[in-house]
Tab-separated table of C-alpha atoms and ligand atoms in Angstrom:
chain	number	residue	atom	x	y	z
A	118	UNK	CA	0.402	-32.578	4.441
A	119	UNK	CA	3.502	-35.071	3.812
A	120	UNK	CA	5.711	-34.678	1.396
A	121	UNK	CA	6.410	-37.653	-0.871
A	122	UNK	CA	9.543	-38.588	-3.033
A	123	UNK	CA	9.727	-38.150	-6.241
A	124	UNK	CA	11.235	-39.737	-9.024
A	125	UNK	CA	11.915	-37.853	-12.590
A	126	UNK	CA	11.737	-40.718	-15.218
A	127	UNK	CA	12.927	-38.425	-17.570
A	128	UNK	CA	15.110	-35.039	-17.230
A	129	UNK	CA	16.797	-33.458	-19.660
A	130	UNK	CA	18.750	-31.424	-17.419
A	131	UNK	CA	22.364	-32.837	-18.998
A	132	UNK	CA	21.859	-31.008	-22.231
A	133	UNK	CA	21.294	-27.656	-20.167
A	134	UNK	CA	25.048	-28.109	-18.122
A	135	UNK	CA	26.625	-28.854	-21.244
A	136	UNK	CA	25.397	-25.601	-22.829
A	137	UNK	CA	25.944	-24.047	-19.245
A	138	UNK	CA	29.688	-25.406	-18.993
A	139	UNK	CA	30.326	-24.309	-22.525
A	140	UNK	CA	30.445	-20.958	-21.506
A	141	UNK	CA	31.866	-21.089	-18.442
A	142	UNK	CA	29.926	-22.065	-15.760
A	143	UNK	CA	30.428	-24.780	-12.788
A	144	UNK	CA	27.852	-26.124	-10.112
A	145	UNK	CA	25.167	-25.569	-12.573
A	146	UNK	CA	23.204	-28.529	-11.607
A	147	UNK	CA	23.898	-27.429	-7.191
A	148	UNK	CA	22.806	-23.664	-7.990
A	149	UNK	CA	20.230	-23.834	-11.128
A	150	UNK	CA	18.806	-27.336	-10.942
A	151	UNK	CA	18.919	-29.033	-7.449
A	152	UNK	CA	16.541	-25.918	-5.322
A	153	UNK	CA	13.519	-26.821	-8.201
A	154	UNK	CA	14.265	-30.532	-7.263
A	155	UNK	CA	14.363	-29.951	-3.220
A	156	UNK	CA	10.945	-27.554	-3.502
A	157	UNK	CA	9.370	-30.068	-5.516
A	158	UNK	CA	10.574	-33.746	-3.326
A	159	UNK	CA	12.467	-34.728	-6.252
A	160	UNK	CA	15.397	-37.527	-5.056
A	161	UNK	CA	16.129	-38.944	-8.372
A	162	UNK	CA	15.945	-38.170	-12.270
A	163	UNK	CA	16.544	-40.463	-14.906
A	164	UNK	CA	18.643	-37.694	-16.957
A	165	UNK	CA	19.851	-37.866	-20.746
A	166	UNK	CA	22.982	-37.110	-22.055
A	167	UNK	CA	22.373	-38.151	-25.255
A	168	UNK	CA	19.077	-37.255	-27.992
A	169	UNK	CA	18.718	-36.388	-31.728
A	170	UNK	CA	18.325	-32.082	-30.939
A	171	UNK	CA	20.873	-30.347	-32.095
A	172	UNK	CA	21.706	-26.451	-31.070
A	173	UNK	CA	24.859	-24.069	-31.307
A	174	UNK	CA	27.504	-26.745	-29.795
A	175	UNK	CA	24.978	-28.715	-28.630
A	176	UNK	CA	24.459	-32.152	-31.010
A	177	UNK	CA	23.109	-35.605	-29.138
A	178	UNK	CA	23.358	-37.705	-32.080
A	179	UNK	CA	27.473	-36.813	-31.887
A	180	UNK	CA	29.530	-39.436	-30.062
A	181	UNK	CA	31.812	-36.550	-29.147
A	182	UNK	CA	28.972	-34.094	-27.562
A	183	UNK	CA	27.093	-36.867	-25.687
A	184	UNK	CA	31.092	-38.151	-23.788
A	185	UNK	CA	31.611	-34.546	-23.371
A	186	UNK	CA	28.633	-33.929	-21.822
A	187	UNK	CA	28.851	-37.252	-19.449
A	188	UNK	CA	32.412	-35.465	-18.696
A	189	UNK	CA	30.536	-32.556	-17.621
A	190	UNK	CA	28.183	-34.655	-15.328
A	191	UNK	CA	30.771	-36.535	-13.429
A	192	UNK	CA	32.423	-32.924	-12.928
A	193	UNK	CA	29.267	-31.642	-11.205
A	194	UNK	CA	28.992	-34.749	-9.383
A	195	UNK	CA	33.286	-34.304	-8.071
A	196	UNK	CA	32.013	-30.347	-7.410
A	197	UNK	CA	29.148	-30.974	-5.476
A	198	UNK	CA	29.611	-34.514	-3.526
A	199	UNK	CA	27.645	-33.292	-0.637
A	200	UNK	CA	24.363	-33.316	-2.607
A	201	UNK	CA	24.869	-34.861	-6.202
A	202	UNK	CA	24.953	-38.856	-6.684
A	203	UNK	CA	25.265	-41.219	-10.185
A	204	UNK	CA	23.095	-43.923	-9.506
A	205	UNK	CA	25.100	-46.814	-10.896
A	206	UNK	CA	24.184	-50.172	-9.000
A	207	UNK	CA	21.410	-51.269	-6.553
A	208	UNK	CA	23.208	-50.145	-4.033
A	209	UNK	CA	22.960	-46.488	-4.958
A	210	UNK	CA	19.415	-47.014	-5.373
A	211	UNK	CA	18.527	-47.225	-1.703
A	212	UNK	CA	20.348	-44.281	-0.913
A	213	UNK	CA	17.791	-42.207	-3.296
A	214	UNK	CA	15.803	-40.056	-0.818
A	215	UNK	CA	18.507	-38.958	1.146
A	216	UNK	CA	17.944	-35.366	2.552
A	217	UNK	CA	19.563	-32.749	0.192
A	218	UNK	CA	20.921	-35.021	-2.318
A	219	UNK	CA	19.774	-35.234	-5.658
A	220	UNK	CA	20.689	-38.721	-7.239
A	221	UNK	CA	21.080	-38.967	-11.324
A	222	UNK	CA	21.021	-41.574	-13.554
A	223	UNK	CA	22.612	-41.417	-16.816
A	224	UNK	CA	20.388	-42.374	-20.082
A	225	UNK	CA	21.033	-41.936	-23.925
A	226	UNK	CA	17.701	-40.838	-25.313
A	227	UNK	CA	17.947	-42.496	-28.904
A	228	UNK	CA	20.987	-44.961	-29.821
A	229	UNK	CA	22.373	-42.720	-32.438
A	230	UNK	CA	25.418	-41.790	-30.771
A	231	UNK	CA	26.264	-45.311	-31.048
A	232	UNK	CA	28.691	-46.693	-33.332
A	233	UNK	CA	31.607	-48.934	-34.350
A	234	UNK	CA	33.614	-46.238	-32.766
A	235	UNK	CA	31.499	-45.853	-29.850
A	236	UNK	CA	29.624	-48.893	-28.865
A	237	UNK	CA	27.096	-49.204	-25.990
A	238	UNK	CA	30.072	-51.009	-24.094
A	239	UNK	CA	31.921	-47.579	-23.753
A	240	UNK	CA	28.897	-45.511	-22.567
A	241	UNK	CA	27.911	-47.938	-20.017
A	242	UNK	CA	31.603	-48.074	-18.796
A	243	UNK	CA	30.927	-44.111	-18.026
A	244	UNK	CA	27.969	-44.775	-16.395
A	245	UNK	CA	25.261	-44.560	-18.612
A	246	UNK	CA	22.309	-47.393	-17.208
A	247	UNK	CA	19.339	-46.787	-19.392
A	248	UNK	CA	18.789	-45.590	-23.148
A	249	UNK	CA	16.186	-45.942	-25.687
A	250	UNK	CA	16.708	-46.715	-29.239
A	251	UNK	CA	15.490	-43.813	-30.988
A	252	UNK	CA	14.829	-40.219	-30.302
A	253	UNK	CA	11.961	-38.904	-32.900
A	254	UNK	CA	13.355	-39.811	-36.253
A	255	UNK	CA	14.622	-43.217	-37.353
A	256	UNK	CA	18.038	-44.193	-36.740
A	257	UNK	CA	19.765	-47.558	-38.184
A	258	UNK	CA	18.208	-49.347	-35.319
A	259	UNK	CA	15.221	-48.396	-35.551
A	260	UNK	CA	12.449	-45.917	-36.573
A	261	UNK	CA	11.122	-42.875	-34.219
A	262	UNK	CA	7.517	-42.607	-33.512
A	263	UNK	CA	7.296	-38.998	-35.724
A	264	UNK	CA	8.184	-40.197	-39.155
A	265	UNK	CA	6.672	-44.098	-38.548
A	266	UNK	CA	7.530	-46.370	-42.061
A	267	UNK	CA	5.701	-48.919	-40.446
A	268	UNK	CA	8.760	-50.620	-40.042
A	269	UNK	CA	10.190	-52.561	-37.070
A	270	UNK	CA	13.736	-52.769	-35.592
A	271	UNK	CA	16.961	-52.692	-38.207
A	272	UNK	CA	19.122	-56.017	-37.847
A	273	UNK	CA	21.168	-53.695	-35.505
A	274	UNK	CA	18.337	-52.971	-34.002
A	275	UNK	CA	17.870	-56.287	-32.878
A	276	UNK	CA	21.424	-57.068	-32.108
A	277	UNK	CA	21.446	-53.462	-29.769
A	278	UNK	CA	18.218	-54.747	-27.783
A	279	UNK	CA	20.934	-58.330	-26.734
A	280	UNK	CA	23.614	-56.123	-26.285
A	281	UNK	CA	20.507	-54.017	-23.951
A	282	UNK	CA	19.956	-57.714	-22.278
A	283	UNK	CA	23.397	-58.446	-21.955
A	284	UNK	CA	24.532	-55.717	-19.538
A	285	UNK	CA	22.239	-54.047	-16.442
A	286	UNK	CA	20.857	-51.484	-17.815
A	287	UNK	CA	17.015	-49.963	-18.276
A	288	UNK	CA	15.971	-50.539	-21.979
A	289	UNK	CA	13.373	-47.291	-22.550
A	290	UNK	CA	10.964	-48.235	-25.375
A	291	UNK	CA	9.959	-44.458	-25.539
A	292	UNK	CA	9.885	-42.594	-28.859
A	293	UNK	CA	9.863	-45.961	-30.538
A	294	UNK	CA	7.699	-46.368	-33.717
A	295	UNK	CA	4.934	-49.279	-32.621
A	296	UNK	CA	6.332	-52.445	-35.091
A	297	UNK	CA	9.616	-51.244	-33.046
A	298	UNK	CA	8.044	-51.183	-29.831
A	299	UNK	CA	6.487	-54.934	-29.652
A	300	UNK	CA	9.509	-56.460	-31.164
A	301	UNK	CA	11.855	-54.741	-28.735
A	302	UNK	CA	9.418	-55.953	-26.339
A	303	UNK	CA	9.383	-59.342	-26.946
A	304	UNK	CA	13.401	-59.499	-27.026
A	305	UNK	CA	13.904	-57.592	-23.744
A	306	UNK	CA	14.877	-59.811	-20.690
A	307	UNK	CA	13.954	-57.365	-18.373
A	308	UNK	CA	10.910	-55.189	-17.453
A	309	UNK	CA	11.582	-52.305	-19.397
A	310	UNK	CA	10.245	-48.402	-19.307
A	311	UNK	CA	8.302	-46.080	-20.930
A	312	UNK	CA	9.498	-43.222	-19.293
A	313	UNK	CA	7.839	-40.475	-20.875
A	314	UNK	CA	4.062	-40.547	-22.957
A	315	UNK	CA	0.691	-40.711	-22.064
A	316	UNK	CA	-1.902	-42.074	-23.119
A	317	UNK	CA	-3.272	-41.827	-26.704
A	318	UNK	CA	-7.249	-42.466	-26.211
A	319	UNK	CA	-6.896	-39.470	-24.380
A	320	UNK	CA	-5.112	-37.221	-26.239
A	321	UNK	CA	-4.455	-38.636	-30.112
A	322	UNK	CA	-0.278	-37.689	-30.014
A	323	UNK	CA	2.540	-39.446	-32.444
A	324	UNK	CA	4.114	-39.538	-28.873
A	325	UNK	CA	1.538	-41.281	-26.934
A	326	UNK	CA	0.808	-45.051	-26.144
A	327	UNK	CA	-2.090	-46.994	-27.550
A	328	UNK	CA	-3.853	-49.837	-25.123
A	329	UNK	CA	-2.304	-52.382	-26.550
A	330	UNK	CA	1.227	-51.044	-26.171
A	331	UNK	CA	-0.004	-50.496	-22.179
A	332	UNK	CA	-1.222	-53.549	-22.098
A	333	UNK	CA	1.615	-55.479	-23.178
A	334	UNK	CA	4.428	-53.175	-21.056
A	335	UNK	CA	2.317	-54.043	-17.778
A	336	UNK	CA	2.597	-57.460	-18.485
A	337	UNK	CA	5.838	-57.013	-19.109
A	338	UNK	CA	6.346	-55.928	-15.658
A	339	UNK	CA	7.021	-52.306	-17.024
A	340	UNK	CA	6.437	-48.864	-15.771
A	341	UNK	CA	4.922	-45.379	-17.652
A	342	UNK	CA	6.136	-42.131	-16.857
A	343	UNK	CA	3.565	-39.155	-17.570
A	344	UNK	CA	4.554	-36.813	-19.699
A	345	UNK	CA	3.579	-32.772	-18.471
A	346	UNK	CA	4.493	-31.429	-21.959
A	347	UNK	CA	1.118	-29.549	-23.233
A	348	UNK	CA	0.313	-31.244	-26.212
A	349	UNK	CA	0.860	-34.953	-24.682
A	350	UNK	CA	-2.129	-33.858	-22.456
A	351	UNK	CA	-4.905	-32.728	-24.943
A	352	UNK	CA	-5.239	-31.266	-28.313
A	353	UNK	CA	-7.244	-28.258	-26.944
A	354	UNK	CA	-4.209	-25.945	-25.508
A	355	UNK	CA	-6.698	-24.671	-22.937
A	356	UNK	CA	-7.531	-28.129	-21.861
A	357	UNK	CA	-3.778	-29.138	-20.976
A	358	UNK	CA	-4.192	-28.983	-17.385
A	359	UNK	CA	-2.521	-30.796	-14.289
A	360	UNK	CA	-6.491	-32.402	-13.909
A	361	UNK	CA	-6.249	-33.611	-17.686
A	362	UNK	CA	-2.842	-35.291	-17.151
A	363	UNK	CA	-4.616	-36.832	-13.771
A	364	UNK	CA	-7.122	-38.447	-16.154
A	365	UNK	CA	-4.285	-39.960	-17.986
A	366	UNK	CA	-3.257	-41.496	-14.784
A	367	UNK	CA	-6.826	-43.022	-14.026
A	368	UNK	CA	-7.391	-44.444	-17.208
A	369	UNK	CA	-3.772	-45.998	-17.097
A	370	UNK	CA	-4.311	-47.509	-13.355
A	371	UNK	CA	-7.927	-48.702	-14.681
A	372	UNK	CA	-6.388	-50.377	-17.353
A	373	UNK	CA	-3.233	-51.900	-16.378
A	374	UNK	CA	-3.705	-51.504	-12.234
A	375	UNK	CA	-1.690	-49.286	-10.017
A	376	UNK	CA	1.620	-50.756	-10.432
A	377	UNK	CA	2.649	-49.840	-13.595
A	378	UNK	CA	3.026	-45.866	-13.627
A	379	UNK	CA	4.915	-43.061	-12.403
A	380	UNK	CA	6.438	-39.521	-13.633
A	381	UNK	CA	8.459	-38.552	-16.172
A	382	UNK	CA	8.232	-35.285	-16.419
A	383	UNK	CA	9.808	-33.601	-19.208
A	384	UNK	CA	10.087	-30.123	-17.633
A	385	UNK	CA	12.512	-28.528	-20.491
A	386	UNK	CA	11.550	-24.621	-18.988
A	387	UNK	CA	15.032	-24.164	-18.977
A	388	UNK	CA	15.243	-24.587	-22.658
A	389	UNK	CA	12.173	-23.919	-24.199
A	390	UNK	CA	13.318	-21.745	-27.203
A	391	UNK	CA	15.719	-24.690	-27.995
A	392	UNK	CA	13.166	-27.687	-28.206
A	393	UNK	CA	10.477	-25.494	-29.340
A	394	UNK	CA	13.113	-25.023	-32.694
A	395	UNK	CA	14.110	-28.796	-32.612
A	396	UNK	CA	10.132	-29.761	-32.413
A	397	UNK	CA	9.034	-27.521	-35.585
A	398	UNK	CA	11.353	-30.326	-37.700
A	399	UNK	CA	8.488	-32.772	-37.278
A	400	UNK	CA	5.551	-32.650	-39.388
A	401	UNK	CA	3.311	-34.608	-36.714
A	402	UNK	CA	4.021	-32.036	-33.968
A	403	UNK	CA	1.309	-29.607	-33.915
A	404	UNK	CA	0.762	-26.226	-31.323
A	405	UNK	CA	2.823	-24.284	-29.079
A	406	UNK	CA	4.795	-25.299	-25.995
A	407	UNK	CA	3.518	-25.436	-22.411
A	408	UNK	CA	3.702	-27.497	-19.344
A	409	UNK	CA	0.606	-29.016	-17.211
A	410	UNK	CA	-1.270	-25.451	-16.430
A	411	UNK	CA	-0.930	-26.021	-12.827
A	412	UNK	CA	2.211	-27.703	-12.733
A	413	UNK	CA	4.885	-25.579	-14.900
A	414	UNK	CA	7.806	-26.902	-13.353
A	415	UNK	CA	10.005	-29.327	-11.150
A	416	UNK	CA	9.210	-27.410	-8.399
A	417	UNK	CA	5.581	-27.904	-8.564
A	418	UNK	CA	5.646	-31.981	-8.146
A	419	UNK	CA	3.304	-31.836	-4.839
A	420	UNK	CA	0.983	-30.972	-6.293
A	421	UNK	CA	0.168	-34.045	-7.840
A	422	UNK	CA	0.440	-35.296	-4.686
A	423	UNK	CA	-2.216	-33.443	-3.145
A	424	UNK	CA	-4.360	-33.946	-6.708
A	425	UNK	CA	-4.136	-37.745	-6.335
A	426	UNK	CA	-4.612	-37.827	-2.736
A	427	UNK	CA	-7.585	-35.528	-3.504
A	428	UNK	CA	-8.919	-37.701	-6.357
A	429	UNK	CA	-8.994	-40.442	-3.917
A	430	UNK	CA	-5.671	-42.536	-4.292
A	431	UNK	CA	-4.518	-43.915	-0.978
A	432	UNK	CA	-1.130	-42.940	0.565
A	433	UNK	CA	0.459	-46.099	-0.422
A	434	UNK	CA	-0.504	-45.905	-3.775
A	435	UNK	CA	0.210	-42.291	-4.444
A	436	UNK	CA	3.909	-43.050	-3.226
A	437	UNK	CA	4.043	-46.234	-5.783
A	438	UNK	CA	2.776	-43.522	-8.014
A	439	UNK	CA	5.192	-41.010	-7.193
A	440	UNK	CA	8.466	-43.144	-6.615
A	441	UNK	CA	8.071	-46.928	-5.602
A	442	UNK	CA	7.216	-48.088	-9.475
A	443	UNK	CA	9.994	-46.923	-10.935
A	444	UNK	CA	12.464	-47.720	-8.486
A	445	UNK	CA	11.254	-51.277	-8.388
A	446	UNK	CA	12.090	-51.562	-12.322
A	447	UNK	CA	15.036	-50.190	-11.486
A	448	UNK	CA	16.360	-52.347	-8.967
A	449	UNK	CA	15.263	-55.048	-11.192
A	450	UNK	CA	17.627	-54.190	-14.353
A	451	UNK	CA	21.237	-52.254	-12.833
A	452	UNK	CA	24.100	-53.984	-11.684
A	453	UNK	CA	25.112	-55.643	-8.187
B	196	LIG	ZN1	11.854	-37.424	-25.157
């Protein structure tokens, strides 16, 4: 069978070679990260450096941490420039799938590393080209999906989302409460991302996306990554299979059409202990921790592939699936 491409719309690999590199360790993404991404077609992940978790030195929301930690990235990128790339511009787009390279591209997952001190001007300058505005909780931009006011975007909020228009980035409307999520939506000037929820008909999650909100990012032009995190798949822990997650996928492509989904993983098995902690914090967050049972980790991205071709999906629409969605929303919001 052929192997497709893959595309991680959401990797939160940069957290791990921070706490790696804290204690002394180098090539963490060539010798602990890249193999899983080779076995499993992986070319490209959409990778944060930024979030609201906080562990031993570990803390997203800290301007210090997240530049630190983008340090860290461009290191492993100098250390291994046979097989890492930063995806910056177009241009490094098209080199995504080349054989034995893993390409990254920087995101902030939440804006609350941003400040007067530290404004989105000075993370994209290092190479950050996507964020979102909030991680779970509320920020002074706006409000997470876990603790929803029923309150929309902050003044800042608002002001962030032109600042979002105003240079080539991806604008990520995960974690977003919903009041936040339509009026971010109707500022953005570009097709932006959802890079990683499913679908809440399906499974009733704080972190999943109602109709409407699919609806309105597929006319948009926008693209959903699905989540394999266990309790985005089903409530039932023995029903949060790699099949279950695959019925997320055909209700999305029945209601919105083919073009306007793709993968974002989430694999965290690296870390488990660590977001498992961070989770508990959040009254809506209910159950243990597992991945698609099936699909446990990076490595294990065929298998959709052979699922979806099973279920049906052509070839060309299992590769829009699996890479061609994203990278066309992509290409349509980075730089020259
Ligand atoms: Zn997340």
């Amino acid at each position: 069978m052929r192997n497709f491409i893959v595309i991680d719309g959401h990797s939160d690999y940069p957290v791990q070679v921070f706490r790696e590199r804290e204690s002394g360790s180098r090539f963490v993404i060539e010798k602990k990260h890249l193999p899983f991404c080779t076995q499993g077609g992986v070319a490209m992940e959409v990778a944060t450096v930024g979030g609201d978790f906080s562990n031993g030195t570990w803390n997203g929301k800290d301007p210090g941490t997240v530049l630190k930690t983008i340090a860290y990235i461009h290191q492993e990128m100098a250390e291994s420039a046979d097989s890492l790339r930063l995806v910056l511009t177009k241009n490094d787009l098209e080199k995504v799938g080349e054989s034995g390279t893993l390409s990254m591209l920087l995101n902030l997952e939440g804006a609350a590393c941003i400040t007067g001190n530290y404004p989105l001007g000075k993370y994209y300058e290092l190479g950050v080209r996507a964020m979102s505005l909030t991680h779970n909780g509320k920020n002074i931009f706006a409000h997470g999906c876990a603790r929803d006011s029923g309150r929309g975007l902050s003044d800042l909020g608002r002001c962030l989302i032109e600042e979002i228009n105003g240079y080539d980035m991806i604008l990520d409307l995960v974690h977003i409460n919903e009041y936040g999520f339509f009026e971010a939506l109707d500022l953005a000037q570009r097709p932006p991302v959802v890079s990683h929820s499913n679908v809440k008909t399906i499974c009733n999650s704080f972190r999943n996306l109602t109709d409407d909100q699919l609806k309105a990012l597929s006319r948009r032009g926008g693209v959903v990554g699905l989540n394999c995190l266990g309790f985005l798949i089903d409530g039932a822990f023995e029903n949060q299979t790699i099949d279950r997650l695959l019925d997320h996928l055909d209700y999305i492509v029945d209601l919105i059409g083919i073009d306007h989904v793709g993968f974002g993983p989430d694999y965290i098995d690296y870390m488990i202990d660590f977001t498992r902690e961070n989770l508990k914090k959040f009254p809506l967050y209910r159950g243990d921790l597992q991945f698609a049972i099936g699909a446990s980790c990076i490595s294990d991205m065929q298998k959709f592939v052979d699922r979806l071709l099973n279920r049906g999906y052509l070839e060309p629409e299992v590769e829009k699936i699996m890479s061609l969605n994203f990278l066309r929303v992509y290409q349509q919001n980075l730089p020259e």
